């Protein structure tokens, strides 16, 4: 069964091009020297809404039929997905409701509001968030946009690797953080089209994909408290199904390595990254043998950090 | 008298190309929207040593004759120039001594040391720094590299605009911060070759170039305590002579606008910049009438901030 194809990502790229940045690919001789490898960072922290999520949000919303689009969209999110849906809805000129737990960061509320979306606050926790979203769907008929367990979202996220591989050829491997697996699914499809290895990196405290690989079955964990707030979700059903035979390996990083890696990256590479994005950076800095001498793509996923 | 020519900058570009990054040019739709203009950031915070100073340092040091180079180089600096001279000397394979005031930031000591330069500590203050450097010159015959009042340094700095104008055509104006005027001199020469207006921005507390323009004579100020530590020097003699008839205007920003602009830029544009670099950003954010509807190049000078 072919849930998600390379062609889906190519189609997404054509569709979302007018609404997202082609982000720069940057290198760091310091990072190369430290790790003994040749690393290319695809800088989605410079993407619209400050994260790769703009790609998936735009693809999901611009893929809606005019009829569905006219109903508006709803998402629940404390973070970048909410901003992405709000942004994409504004670009398409349709209404959006973002359900946000009332403990979300002030800057996240501001970001969503700045795109003109209606915000509905709820108590924290997945159950409360989903319940609040269900009410919006039931009462107002809006279309829910899932942050990762959605094929259009995955295809959108995959356009990051598509652009990276256009610019940098002969990569040996692609490295990215894993939460719900939207980024992982889309970009793995593209990497495998090019014969490139894929490694997913998770925080020790939220390593559902790593555990699923070990157990050879889909394991979901209770929501984690890792500082990498974008990676607290377990890998989704579709995401697991699509990636389980394709990803080469998963690795975990210690919780206490994440914030130091974030600070190190900001100080030395002069780019603002969020904690979730620091997870693969932390792993690279442990200088694993597997990356030595290799040409590596790394997706710098987002820069929405609370400075 | 033609102290510095466009050809000097072209020559510098050829000479230093192997040793410096061609830094990316980035844009921000948020910034464009806020200012009503079309802004292109030349991101020298991603340059070697984290600042444009690598360009001038490399040109000065690779321009030395083999005989002079063999004597080694010396510079006094609490900041980016020291790192640039240390880096360039290492690349040329010659010894470097950096005189650093003992109140320099720890990260600055580490940066200079990481390039293998010898550090000599002195008491703070220009007199003490110059005295310590003079001793090195007298006793060891090393060649002093001035941070801005040096034609090779200026020509090197000008390569930033050279690259920017290759990538972005039809700019109306070029904007940069002004301290000693090394950046200003080199890049003004290039801008004027292209018929592009030049505006220099200074902190209120360190506005020697602005005051010199008003008085129509070279004014030097006592060393300032502005938070923009890279701009505390007054514009140098050669720098003033080269730029006084060429720069279109100078503007100043309030001291208390600098750090907020730095934080805003980091939060919204996801790039780490140092306070000196935030000076033109602060000015842009006041949305001056003069930039409205214009296509503008801005040199993002460095990212060596103490986070």
Coordinates of C-alpha atoms in Angstrom, one line a residue:
Chain A
X1 CA 0.0 0.0 0.0
X2 CA 1.4 3.4 -1.0
X3 CA -0.1 5.9 1.4
X4 CA 2.3 8.7 0.4
X5 CA 4.2 8.9 -2.8
X6 CA 7.1 11.1 -4.1
X7 CA 4.6 12.5 -6.6
X8 CA 2.5 13.7 -3.7
X9 CA 5.5 15.8 -2.4
X10 CA 6.2 17.1 -5.9
X11 CA 2.5 18.2 -6.2
X12 CA 2.7 19.8 -2.8
X13 CA 5.8 21.7 -3.9
X14 CA 4.0 23.2 -6.9
X15 CA 0.9 24.1 -4.8
X16 CA 2.6 25.8 -1.8
X17 CA 5.5 27.5 -3.6
X18 CA 3.8 30.9 -3.6
X19 CA 3.2 30.8 0.1
X20 CA 6.4 29.5 1.7
X21 CA 10.0 30.5 1.6
X22 CA 12.6 28.6 -0.2
X23 CA 14.8 28.5 2.9
X24 CA 18.6 28.8 2.7
X25 CA 21.0 25.8 3.1
X26 CA 23.8 26.8 5.4
X27 CA 27.0 25.1 6.5
X28 CA 29.4 25.5 9.4
X29 CA 33.0 24.6 9.3
X30 CA 33.1 24.5 13.1
X31 CA 30.3 21.9 13.1
X32 CA 32.1 19.9 10.3
X33 CA 35.4 20.0 12.2
X34 CA 33.8 18.9 15.5
X35 CA 31.9 16.0 13.9
X36 CA 34.3 15.0 11.2
X37 CA 31.5 15.2 8.6
X38 CA 30.2 17.5 6.0
X39 CA 26.8 18.9 7.2
X40 CA 24.2 20.9 5.3
X41 CA 21.5 22.6 7.4
X42 CA 18.2 23.2 5.7
X43 CA 17.1 26.2 7.7
X44 CA 13.4 26.0 8.3
X45 CA 13.8 28.4 11.3
X46 CA 13.7 31.1 8.5
X47 CA 10.5 29.6 7.1
X48 CA 7.1 31.4 7.3
X49 CA 5.8 31.2 10.9
X50 CA 9.4 30.3 11.9
X51 CA 9.1 26.6 11.3
X52 CA 8.7 23.9 8.7
X53 CA 5.0 23.5 9.8
X54 CA 4.1 26.3 7.3
X55 CA 4.7 23.8 4.5
X56 CA 2.3 21.1 5.7
X57 CA -0.3 23.7 6.8
X58 CA -0.3 25.3 3.4
X59 CA -0.5 22.0 1.5
X60 CA -3.4 20.8 3.6
X61 CA -5.3 24.0 3.3
X62 CA -4.6 24.7 -0.4
X63 CA -5.6 21.1 -1.2
X64 CA -9.1 21.6 0.2
X65 CA -11.9 21.8 -2.4
X66 CA -13.4 25.3 -2.6
X67 CA -16.5 23.8 -1.0
X68 CA -14.6 22.4 2.0
X69 CA -12.4 25.5 2.2
X70 CA -15.4 27.7 2.5
X71 CA -16.3 26.0 5.8
X72 CA -13.1 27.1 7.3
X73 CA -10.5 25.1 9.2
X74 CA -9.8 24.2 12.9
X75 CA -6.7 22.9 14.6
X76 CA -5.6 22.4 18.2
X77 CA -2.1 23.4 18.9
X78 CA 0.0 25.0 21.6
X79 CA 2.7 25.7 19.0
X80 CA 3.9 26.0 15.5
X81 CA 1.1 24.0 13.8
X82 CA -1.5 26.4 15.1
X83 CA 0.4 29.3 13.6
X84 CA 0.9 27.4 10.3
X85 CA -2.9 26.7 10.0
X86 CA -3.7 30.3 10.9
X87 CA -1.2 31.6 8.3
X88 CA -2.3 29.2 5.5
X89 CA -6.0 30.0 6.2
X90 CA -5.3 33.7 5.9
X91 CA -3.4 33.2 2.7
X92 CA -6.3 31.2 1.3
X93 CA -8.8 33.8 2.6
X94 CA -10.8 31.4 4.8
X95 CA -11.7 31.4 8.5
X96 CA -9.6 29.5 11.0
X97 CA -10.2 28.6 14.6
X98 CA -7.2 27.5 16.7
X99 CA -7.9 25.7 19.9
X100 CA -5.0 26.5 22.3
X101 CA -4.5 25.2 25.9
X102 CA -4.6 28.2 28.3
X103 CA -1.0 27.5 29.4
X104 CA 0.4 28.1 25.9
X105 CA 3.2 30.7 25.7
X106 CA 2.1 34.3 25.3
X107 CA 4.2 34.6 22.1
X108 CA 2.3 31.6 20.6
X109 CA -1.1 33.3 21.3
X110 CA 0.3 36.5 19.7
X111 CA 1.6 34.6 16.7
X112 CA -1.7 32.9 16.0
X113 CA -3.7 36.1 16.6
X114 CA -1.4 38.1 14.3
X115 CA -2.5 35.9 11.4
X116 CA -6.1 36.7 12.1
X117 CA -7.3 33.4 13.4
X118 CA -10.0 33.0 16.1
X119 CA -8.5 31.6 19.3
X120 CA -10.5 29.3 21.6
X121 CA -8.8 28.6 24.9
X122 CA -9.2 25.2 26.7
X123 CA -7.7 23.4 29.6
X124 CA -4.4 21.7 28.8
X125 CA -4.3 18.0 27.8
X126 CA -5.1 16.2 24.6
X127 CA -8.6 15.2 25.8
X128 CA -9.6 18.8 26.5
X129 CA -8.0 20.0 23.3
X130 CA -9.7 17.4 21.1
X131 CA -13.1 18.0 22.9
X132 CA -12.9 21.7 22.2
X133 CA -12.0 21.0 18.6
X134 CA -14.9 18.5 18.2
X135 CA -17.3 21.2 19.4
X136 CA -16.1 23.5 16.7
X137 CA -16.4 20.8 14.0
X138 CA -19.9 19.8 15.2
X139 CA -21.3 23.2 15.7
X140 CA -19.6 25.1 12.9
X141 CA -18.8 22.4 10.3
X142 CA -15.1 23.5 10.1
X143 CA -12.6 21.1 8.7
X144 CA -10.0 19.8 11.2
X145 CA -6.4 19.8 10.2
X146 CA -4.3 17.3 12.1
X147 CA -0.7 18.4 12.8
X148 CA 0.9 15.2 11.6
X149 CA -1.5 12.3 11.0
X150 CA -2.6 13.8 7.7
X151 CA -1.2 12.9 4.3
X152 CA -1.4 16.4 2.9
X153 CA 0.5 17.7 5.9
X154 CA 3.2 15.1 5.4
X155 CA 3.5 15.8 1.7
X156 CA 3.9 19.5 2.5
X157 CA 6.7 18.8 5.1
X158 CA 8.5 16.7 2.5
X159 CA 9.1 19.7 0.3
X160 CA 11.9 20.7 2.7
X161 CA 14.1 17.7 1.7
X162 CA 13.0 18.2 -2.0
X163 CA 14.6 21.7 -1.9
X164 CA 17.6 20.5 0.0
X165 CA 18.4 17.7 -2.5
X166 CA 18.0 20.1 -5.4
X167 CA 20.8 22.2 -3.9
X168 CA 23.1 19.6 -2.4
X169 CA 23.7 16.4 -4.3
X170 CA 25.2 13.1 -3.2
X171 CA 24.1 13.3 0.4
X172 CA 24.7 10.1 2.4
X173 CA 22.0 10.7 5.0
X174 CA 19.2 12.9 6.2
X175 CA 18.7 13.6 9.9
X176 CA 15.7 15.2 11.6
X177 CA 13.9 15.2 14.9
X178 CA 10.8 13.0 15.4
X179 CA 7.6 13.9 17.3
X180 CA 4.3 12.9 15.6
X181 CA 6.2 12.0 12.5
X182 CA 4.8 14.4 9.9
X183 CA 8.2 15.8 9.1
X184 CA 9.7 12.3 9.2
X185 CA 7.1 10.7 6.8
X186 CA 7.2 13.4 4.1
X187 CA 11.0 13.8 4.1
X188 CA 11.7 10.0 4.3
X189 CA 9.7 9.5 1.1
X190 CA 11.8 12.1 -0.7
X191 CA 15.1 10.7 0.8
X192 CA 14.3 7.2 -0.3
X193 CA 13.5 8.4 -3.8
X194 CA 17.2 9.6 -3.9
X195 CA 18.6 6.5 -2.1
X196 CA 19.6 8.5 1.0
X197 CA 19.6 7.1 4.5
X198 CA 17.3 8.5 7.1
X199 CA 17.9 8.8 10.8
X200 CA 15.3 10.1 13.2
X201 CA 16.3 11.6 16.5
X202 CA 14.2 11.8 19.6
X203 CA 14.5 13.0 23.2
X204 CA 15.0 10.2 25.7
X205 CA 11.8 11.3 27.4
X206 CA 9.7 11.1 24.2
X207 CA 11.1 8.3 22.1
X208 CA 7.9 6.5 20.8
X209 CA 9.4 6.0 17.4
X210 CA 12.6 4.6 18.8
X211 CA 10.7 2.2 21.1
X212 CA 8.4 1.2 18.2
X213 CA 11.4 0.3 16.1
X214 CA 12.9 -1.8 18.9
X215 CA 9.5 -3.6 19.6
X216 CA 8.6 -3.8 15.9
X217 CA 5.1 -2.6 16.7
X218 CA 3.5 0.8 17.1
X219 CA 4.1 2.0 20.6
X220 CA 2.4 5.2 22.0
X221 CA 3.7 6.8 25.1
X222 CA 2.0 9.1 27.6
X223 CA 2.6 12.7 26.7
X224 CA 6.1 13.6 27.8
X225 CA 7.4 16.6 29.6
X226 CA 10.6 16.9 27.5
X227 CA 11.7 20.5 27.0
X228 CA 11.5 19.8 23.3
X229 CA 7.8 20.7 23.3
X230 CA 7.4 20.1 19.6
X231 CA 8.3 16.4 20.0
X232 CA 6.1 15.5 22.9
X233 CA 3.6 13.6 20.7
X234 CA 4.1 9.9 19.9
X235 CA 4.5 9.0 16.3
X236 CA 1.0 8.9 14.6
X237 CA -0.7 5.9 13.0
X238 CA -0.3 6.9 9.4
X239 CA 3.2 8.2 10.1
X240 CA 4.3 5.0 11.7
X241 CA 2.8 3.0 8.8
X242 CA 4.5 5.0 6.2
X243 CA 8.0 5.2 7.8
X244 CA 8.4 1.9 9.6
X245 CA 10.1 0.0 6.8
X246 CA 11.9 3.1 5.4
X247 CA 13.7 4.8 8.2
X248 CA 17.2 3.4 8.6
X249 CA 17.5 4.0 12.4
X250 CA 16.3 6.0 15.4
X251 CA 18.5 7.5 18.1
X252 CA 17.8 9.3 21.3
X253 CA 19.5 12.1 23.2
X254 CA 19.6 12.8 26.9
X255 CA 17.1 15.4 28.2
X256 CA 19.9 17.4 29.8
X257 CA 21.8 17.7 26.5
X258 CA 19.0 19.5 24.6
X259 CA 19.2 23.1 26.0
X260 CA 23.0 23.2 26.1
X261 CA 23.0 22.1 22.4
X262 CA 20.4 24.9 21.7
X263 CA 22.5 27.5 23.3
X264 CA 25.7 26.2 21.7
X265 CA 24.1 26.4 18.3
X266 CA 22.8 29.9 18.8
X267 CA 26.2 31.1 20.2
X268 CA 28.4 29.5 17.6
X269 CA 26.2 29.3 14.5
X270 CA 24.3 32.5 15.1
X271 CA 20.9 31.0 14.4
X272 CA 18.0 30.9 16.8
X273 CA 16.6 27.4 17.1
X274 CA 13.9 26.0 19.4
X275 CA 14.5 23.1 21.8
X276 CA 12.9 20.5 19.5
X277 CA 15.3 21.6 16.8
X278 CA 18.3 21.2 19.2
X279 CA 17.6 17.5 19.5
X280 CA 19.4 16.4 16.3
X281 CA 22.1 19.0 17.0
X282 CA 22.7 17.5 20.4
X283 CA 23.0 14.1 18.8
X284 CA 25.5 15.4 16.2
X285 CA 27.6 16.9 18.9
X286 CA 28.0 13.5 20.6
X287 CA 30.0 12.8 17.4
X288 CA 28.5 9.4 16.6
X289 CA 30.8 7.1 14.6
X290 CA 28.0 6.6 12.1
X291 CA 28.3 10.2 10.7
X292 CA 32.1 10.4 10.4
X293 CA 33.2 11.1 6.9
X294 CA 29.6 11.4 5.7
X295 CA 27.8 14.1 3.7
X296 CA 24.7 14.9 5.8
X297 CA 21.6 16.9 5.5
X298 CA 20.0 18.1 8.7
X299 CA 16.6 19.8 8.9
X300 CA 16.7 22.8 11.2
X301 CA 13.1 22.6 12.0
X302 CA 12.2 25.9 13.8
X303 CA 13.3 29.0 15.6
X304 CA 10.4 29.8 17.9
X305 CA 12.3 29.9 21.1
X306 CA 11.4 31.8 24.2
X307 CA 14.5 34.0 24.5
Chain B
X1 CA 43.3 61.9 -4.1
X2 CA 41.9 58.4 -4.5
X3 CA 42.9 56.6 -1.3
X4 CA 40.6 53.6 -1.9
X5 CA 39.3 52.5 -5.3
X6 CA 36.7 50.1 -6.5
X7 CA 39.5 48.1 -8.0
X8 CA 41.0 47.7 -4.5
X9 CA 37.8 46.0 -3.4
X10 CA 37.7 43.7 -6.5
X11 CA 41.3 42.7 -5.8
X12 CA 40.5 42.0 -2.1
X13 CA 37.6 39.8 -3.2
X14 CA 39.9 37.6 -5.4
X15 CA 42.5 37.4 -2.6
X16 CA 40.3 36.5 0.3
X17 CA 37.7 34.3 -1.4
X18 CA 39.2 31.0 -0.3
X19 CA 39.2 32.2 3.4
X20 CA 35.8 33.8 3.9
X21 CA 32.2 32.7 3.4
X22 CA 30.0 34.0 0.7
X23 CA 27.3 34.8 3.3
X24 CA 23.6 34.5 2.4
X25 CA 21.3 37.3 1.6
X26 CA 18.0 36.9 3.5
X27 CA 14.7 38.8 3.5
X28 CA 11.9 39.1 5.9
X29 CA 8.3 39.8 4.9
X30 CA 7.6 40.9 8.4
X31 CA 10.3 43.5 8.2
X32 CA 9.2 44.6 4.8
X33 CA 5.6 45.0 6.0
X34 CA 6.6 47.0 9.1
X35 CA 8.8 49.4 7.3
X36 CA 7.0 49.6 4.0
X37 CA 10.2 48.8 2.1
X38 CA 12.0 45.9 0.4
X39 CA 15.0 44.9 2.5
X40 CA 17.9 42.6 1.8
X41 CA 20.0 41.5 4.7
X42 CA 23.6 40.6 3.9
X43 CA 24.2 38.2 6.8
X44 CA 27.8 38.7 8.0
X45 CA 26.8 37.1 11.3
X46 CA 27.3 33.9 9.4
X47 CA 30.8 35.0 8.3
X48 CA 34.0 33.4 9.6
X49 CA 34.6 34.5 13.2
X50 CA 30.9 35.6 13.3
X51 CA 31.4 39.0 11.8
X52 CA 32.4 40.9 8.6
X53 CA 35.8 41.7 10.2
X54 CA 37.1 38.4 8.8
X55 CA 37.0 40.1 5.4
X56 CA 39.2 43.0 6.3
X57 CA 41.5 40.9 8.5
X58 CA 42.1 38.4 5.7
X59 CA 42.8 41.1 3.1
X60 CA 45.2 42.9 5.3
X61 CA 47.1 39.8 6.2
X62 CA 47.1 38.1 2.8
X63 CA 48.3 41.4 1.3
X64 CA 51.5 41.4 3.3
X65 CA 54.7 40.5 1.5
X66 CA 56.2 37.2 2.4
X67 CA 58.9 39.0 4.2
X68 CA 56.5 41.1 6.3
X69 CA 54.2 38.2 6.9
X70 CA 57.1 36.2 8.3
X71 CA 57.4 38.7 11.1
X72 CA 53.9 37.9 12.3
X73 CA 51.1 40.4 13.1
X74 CA 49.8 42.1 16.2
X75 CA 46.4 43.8 16.9
X76 CA 44.7 45.2 19.9
X77 CA 41.1 44.4 20.2
X78 CA 38.4 43.4 22.8
X79 CA 36.2 42.0 20.1
X80 CA 35.8 40.8 16.5
X81 CA 38.9 42.4 15.0
X82 CA 41.1 40.4 17.3
X83 CA 39.4 37.1 16.3
X84 CA 39.6 38.1 12.6
X85 CA 43.4 38.8 12.8
X86 CA 43.9 35.6 14.7
X87 CA 41.9 33.6 12.2
X88 CA 43.6 35.2 9.1
X89 CA 47.1 34.7 10.6
X90 CA 46.3 31.0 11.2
X91 CA 45.1 30.7 7.6
X92 CA 48.3 32.3 6.3
X93 CA 50.4 30.2 8.7
X94 CA 52.0 33.1 10.5
X95 CA 52.2 34.1 14.2
X96 CA 49.7 36.5 15.7
X97 CA 49.6 38.4 19.0
X98 CA 46.3 39.9 20.1
X99 CA 46.5 42.5 22.9
X100 CA 43.2 42.2 24.9
X101 CA 42.1 44.4 27.8
X102 CA 41.6 42.2 30.8
X103 CA 37.9 43.1 31.0
X104 CA 37.1 41.5 27.6
X105 CA 34.4 38.9 27.6
X106 CA 35.5 35.4 28.3
X107 CA 34.0 34.2 25.0
X108 CA 36.2 36.7 23.2
X109 CA 39.3 35.3 24.9
X110 CA 38.2 31.8 23.9
X111 CA 37.5 32.8 20.3
X112 CA 41.0 34.4 19.9
X113 CA 42.7 31.5 21.6
X114 CA 40.8 28.9 19.5
X115 CA 42.5 30.3 16.4
X116 CA 45.9 29.7 18.0
X117 CA 46.9 33.4 18.6
X118 CA 49.0 34.5 21.5
X119 CA 47.1 36.7 23.9
X120 CA 48.7 39.5 25.9
X121 CA 46.4 41.0 28.5
X122 CA 46.5 44.7 29.4
X123 CA 44.5 47.2 31.4
X124 CA 41.5 48.6 29.6
X125 CA 41.7 51.9 27.7
X126 CA 43.1 52.9 24.3
X127 CA 46.4 54.2 25.8
X128 CA 47.1 50.9 27.6
X129 CA 46.2 48.9 24.6
X130 CA 48.3 50.9 22.2
X131 CA 51.2 50.8 24.6
X132 CA 51.1 47.1 24.9
X133 CA 50.9 46.7 21.1
X134 CA 53.8 49.2 20.7
X135 CA 55.9 46.9 22.9
X136 CA 55.2 43.9 20.7
X137 CA 56.1 45.9 17.6
X138 CA 59.3 47.3 19.1
X139 CA 60.5 44.1 20.7
X140 CA 59.4 41.5 18.2
X141 CA 59.1 43.4 15.0
X142 CA 55.5 42.2 14.3
X143 CA 53.3 44.1 11.9
X144 CA 50.4 46.0 13.5
X145 CA 47.0 45.6 11.8
X146 CA 44.7 48.5 12.6
X147 CA 41.0 47.6 12.9
X148 CA 39.7 50.3 10.6
X149 CA 42.3 53.0 9.8
X150 CA 43.9 50.7 7.2
X151 CA 43.2 50.7 3.5
X152 CA 43.6 46.9 3.1
X153 CA 41.1 46.4 5.9
X154 CA 38.6 48.8 4.3
X155 CA 39.0 47.1 0.9
X156 CA 38.3 43.7 2.5
X157 CA 35.2 44.9 4.3
X158 CA 33.9 46.3 1.0
X159 CA 33.6 42.8 -0.4
X160 CA 30.4 42.4 1.6
X161 CA 28.6 45.0 -0.6
X162 CA 30.3 43.6 -3.7
X163 CA 28.6 40.2 -3.1
X164 CA 25.3 41.7 -2.1
X165 CA 25.1 43.8 -5.3
X166 CA 25.9 40.7 -7.4
X167 CA 22.9 39.0 -5.9
X168 CA 20.4 41.9 -5.6
X169 CA 20.2 44.4 -8.4
X170 CA 18.6 47.9 -8.5
X171 CA 19.0 48.6 -4.8
X172 CA 18.2 52.2 -3.9
X173 CA 20.3 52.4 -0.7
X174 CA 22.8 50.6 1.5
X175 CA 22.6 50.9 5.3
X176 CA 25.2 50.0 7.8
X177 CA 26.4 50.8 11.3
X178 CA 29.3 53.2 11.8
X179 CA 32.1 52.9 14.4
X180 CA 35.7 53.4 13.2
X181 CA 34.4 53.4 9.6
X182 CA 36.2 50.5 8.1
X183 CA 33.0 48.9 7.0
X184 CA 31.6 52.3 5.9
X185 CA 34.6 53.2 3.8
X186 CA 34.9 49.9 1.8
X187 CA 31.2 49.5 1.2
X188 CA 30.6 53.1 0.3
X189 CA 33.2 52.9 -2.4
X190 CA 31.3 49.9 -3.9
X191 CA 27.9 51.4 -3.5
X192 CA 29.0 54.6 -5.3
X193 CA 30.4 52.5 -8.1
X194 CA 26.8 51.3 -8.5
X195 CA 25.1 54.7 -7.9
X196 CA 23.5 53.5 -4.7
X197 CA 22.9 55.8 -1.8
X198 CA 24.7 55.2 1.5
X199 CA 23.4 55.9 5.0
X200 CA 25.5 55.3 8.1
X201 CA 23.7 54.7 11.4
X202 CA 25.3 55.4 14.8
X203 CA 24.3 55.1 18.5
X204 CA 23.4 58.5 20.0
X205 CA 26.2 57.9 22.5
X206 CA 28.9 57.3 19.9
X207 CA 28.0 59.5 16.9
X208 CA 31.3 61.0 15.8
X209 CA 30.5 60.5 12.1
X210 CA 27.1 62.2 12.5
X211 CA 28.7 65.1 14.3
X212 CA 31.5 65.3 11.9
X213 CA 29.0 65.6 9.0
X214 CA 27.1 68.4 10.8
X215 CA 30.2 70.3 11.7
X216 CA 31.8 69.6 8.3
X217 CA 35.1 68.7 10.1
X218 CA 36.5 65.5 11.6
X219 CA 35.3 65.3 15.2
X220 CA 36.6 62.6 17.5
X221 CA 34.7 61.8 20.7
X222 CA 35.8 60.3 24.0
X223 CA 35.3 56.6 24.0
X224 CA 31.6 55.9 24.5
X225 CA 29.9 53.5 26.9
X226 CA 27.2 52.5 24.4
X227 CA 26.1 48.9 24.6
X228 CA 27.0 48.7 20.9
X229 CA 30.6 47.8 21.9
X230 CA 31.7 47.5 18.3
X231 CA 30.8 51.1 17.5
X232 CA 32.6 52.8 20.4
X233 CA 35.4 54.2 18.3
X234 CA 35.2 57.5 16.5
X235 CA 35.5 57.4 12.8
X236 CA 39.2 57.1 11.8
X237 CA 41.3 59.6 9.8
X238 CA 41.5 57.7 6.6
X239 CA 37.9 56.5 7.0
X240 CA 36.7 60.1 7.4
X241 CA 38.7 61.3 4.4
X242 CA 37.4 58.6 2.2
X243 CA 33.8 58.8 3.1
X244 CA 33.1 62.4 3.9
X245 CA 32.0 63.5 0.4
X246 CA 30.4 60.1 -0.5
X247 CA 28.0 59.1 2.3
X248 CA 24.6 60.5 1.7
X249 CA 23.6 60.9 5.3
X250 CA 24.1 59.8 8.9
X251 CA 21.4 59.0 11.4
X252 CA 21.5 58.2 15.1
X253 CA 19.4 55.8 17.3
X254 CA 18.6 56.2 21.0
X255 CA 20.7 54.0 23.3
X256 CA 17.6 52.4 24.9
X257 CA 16.4 51.3 21.4
X258 CA 19.4 49.1 20.7
X259 CA 18.9 46.0 22.9
X260 CA 15.1 45.8 22.3
X261 CA 15.9 45.9 18.5
X262 CA 18.5 43.1 19.0
X263 CA 16.0 41.0 20.9
X264 CA 13.2 41.7 18.4
X265 CA 15.4 40.7 15.5
X266 CA 16.5 37.4 17.2
X267 CA 12.9 36.5 18.2
X268 CA 11.3 37.4 14.9
X269 CA 14.0 36.8 12.3
X270 CA 15.7 33.9 14.1
X271 CA 19.2 35.3 13.6
X272 CA 21.5 36.0 16.5
X273 CA 23.0 39.5 16.1
X274 CA 25.2 41.6 18.4
X275 CA 24.2 45.0 19.8
X276 CA 26.3 46.9 17.3
X277 CA 24.4 45.1 14.5
X278 CA 21.1 46.0 16.1
X279 CA 21.8 49.8 15.6
X280 CA 20.7 49.9 12.0
X281 CA 17.8 47.5 12.8
X282 CA 16.6 49.9 15.5
X283 CA 16.7 52.7 13.0
X284 CA 14.8 50.7 10.4
X285 CA 12.1 49.9 13.0
X286 CA 11.5 53.6 13.6
X287 CA 10.1 53.4 10.0
X288 CA 11.8 56.5 8.7
X289 CA 10.0 58.2 5.8
X290 CA 13.2 58.1 3.8
X291 CA 13.1 54.3 3.4
X292 CA 9.4 53.9 2.4
X293 CA 8.9 52.2 -0.9
X294 CA 12.7 51.7 -1.4
X295 CA 14.8 48.7 -2.1
X296 CA 17.4 48.6 0.6
X297 CA 20.5 46.6 1.4
X298 CA 21.5 46.2 5.1
X299 CA 24.7 44.8 6.3
X300 CA 24.0 42.5 9.3
X301 CA 27.5 42.9 10.7
X302 CA 28.0 40.3 13.3
X303 CA 26.5 37.7 15.7
X304 CA 28.9 37.6 18.6
X305 CA 26.4 38.3 21.3
X306 CA 26.6 37.2 24.9
X307 CA 23.4 35.2 25.2

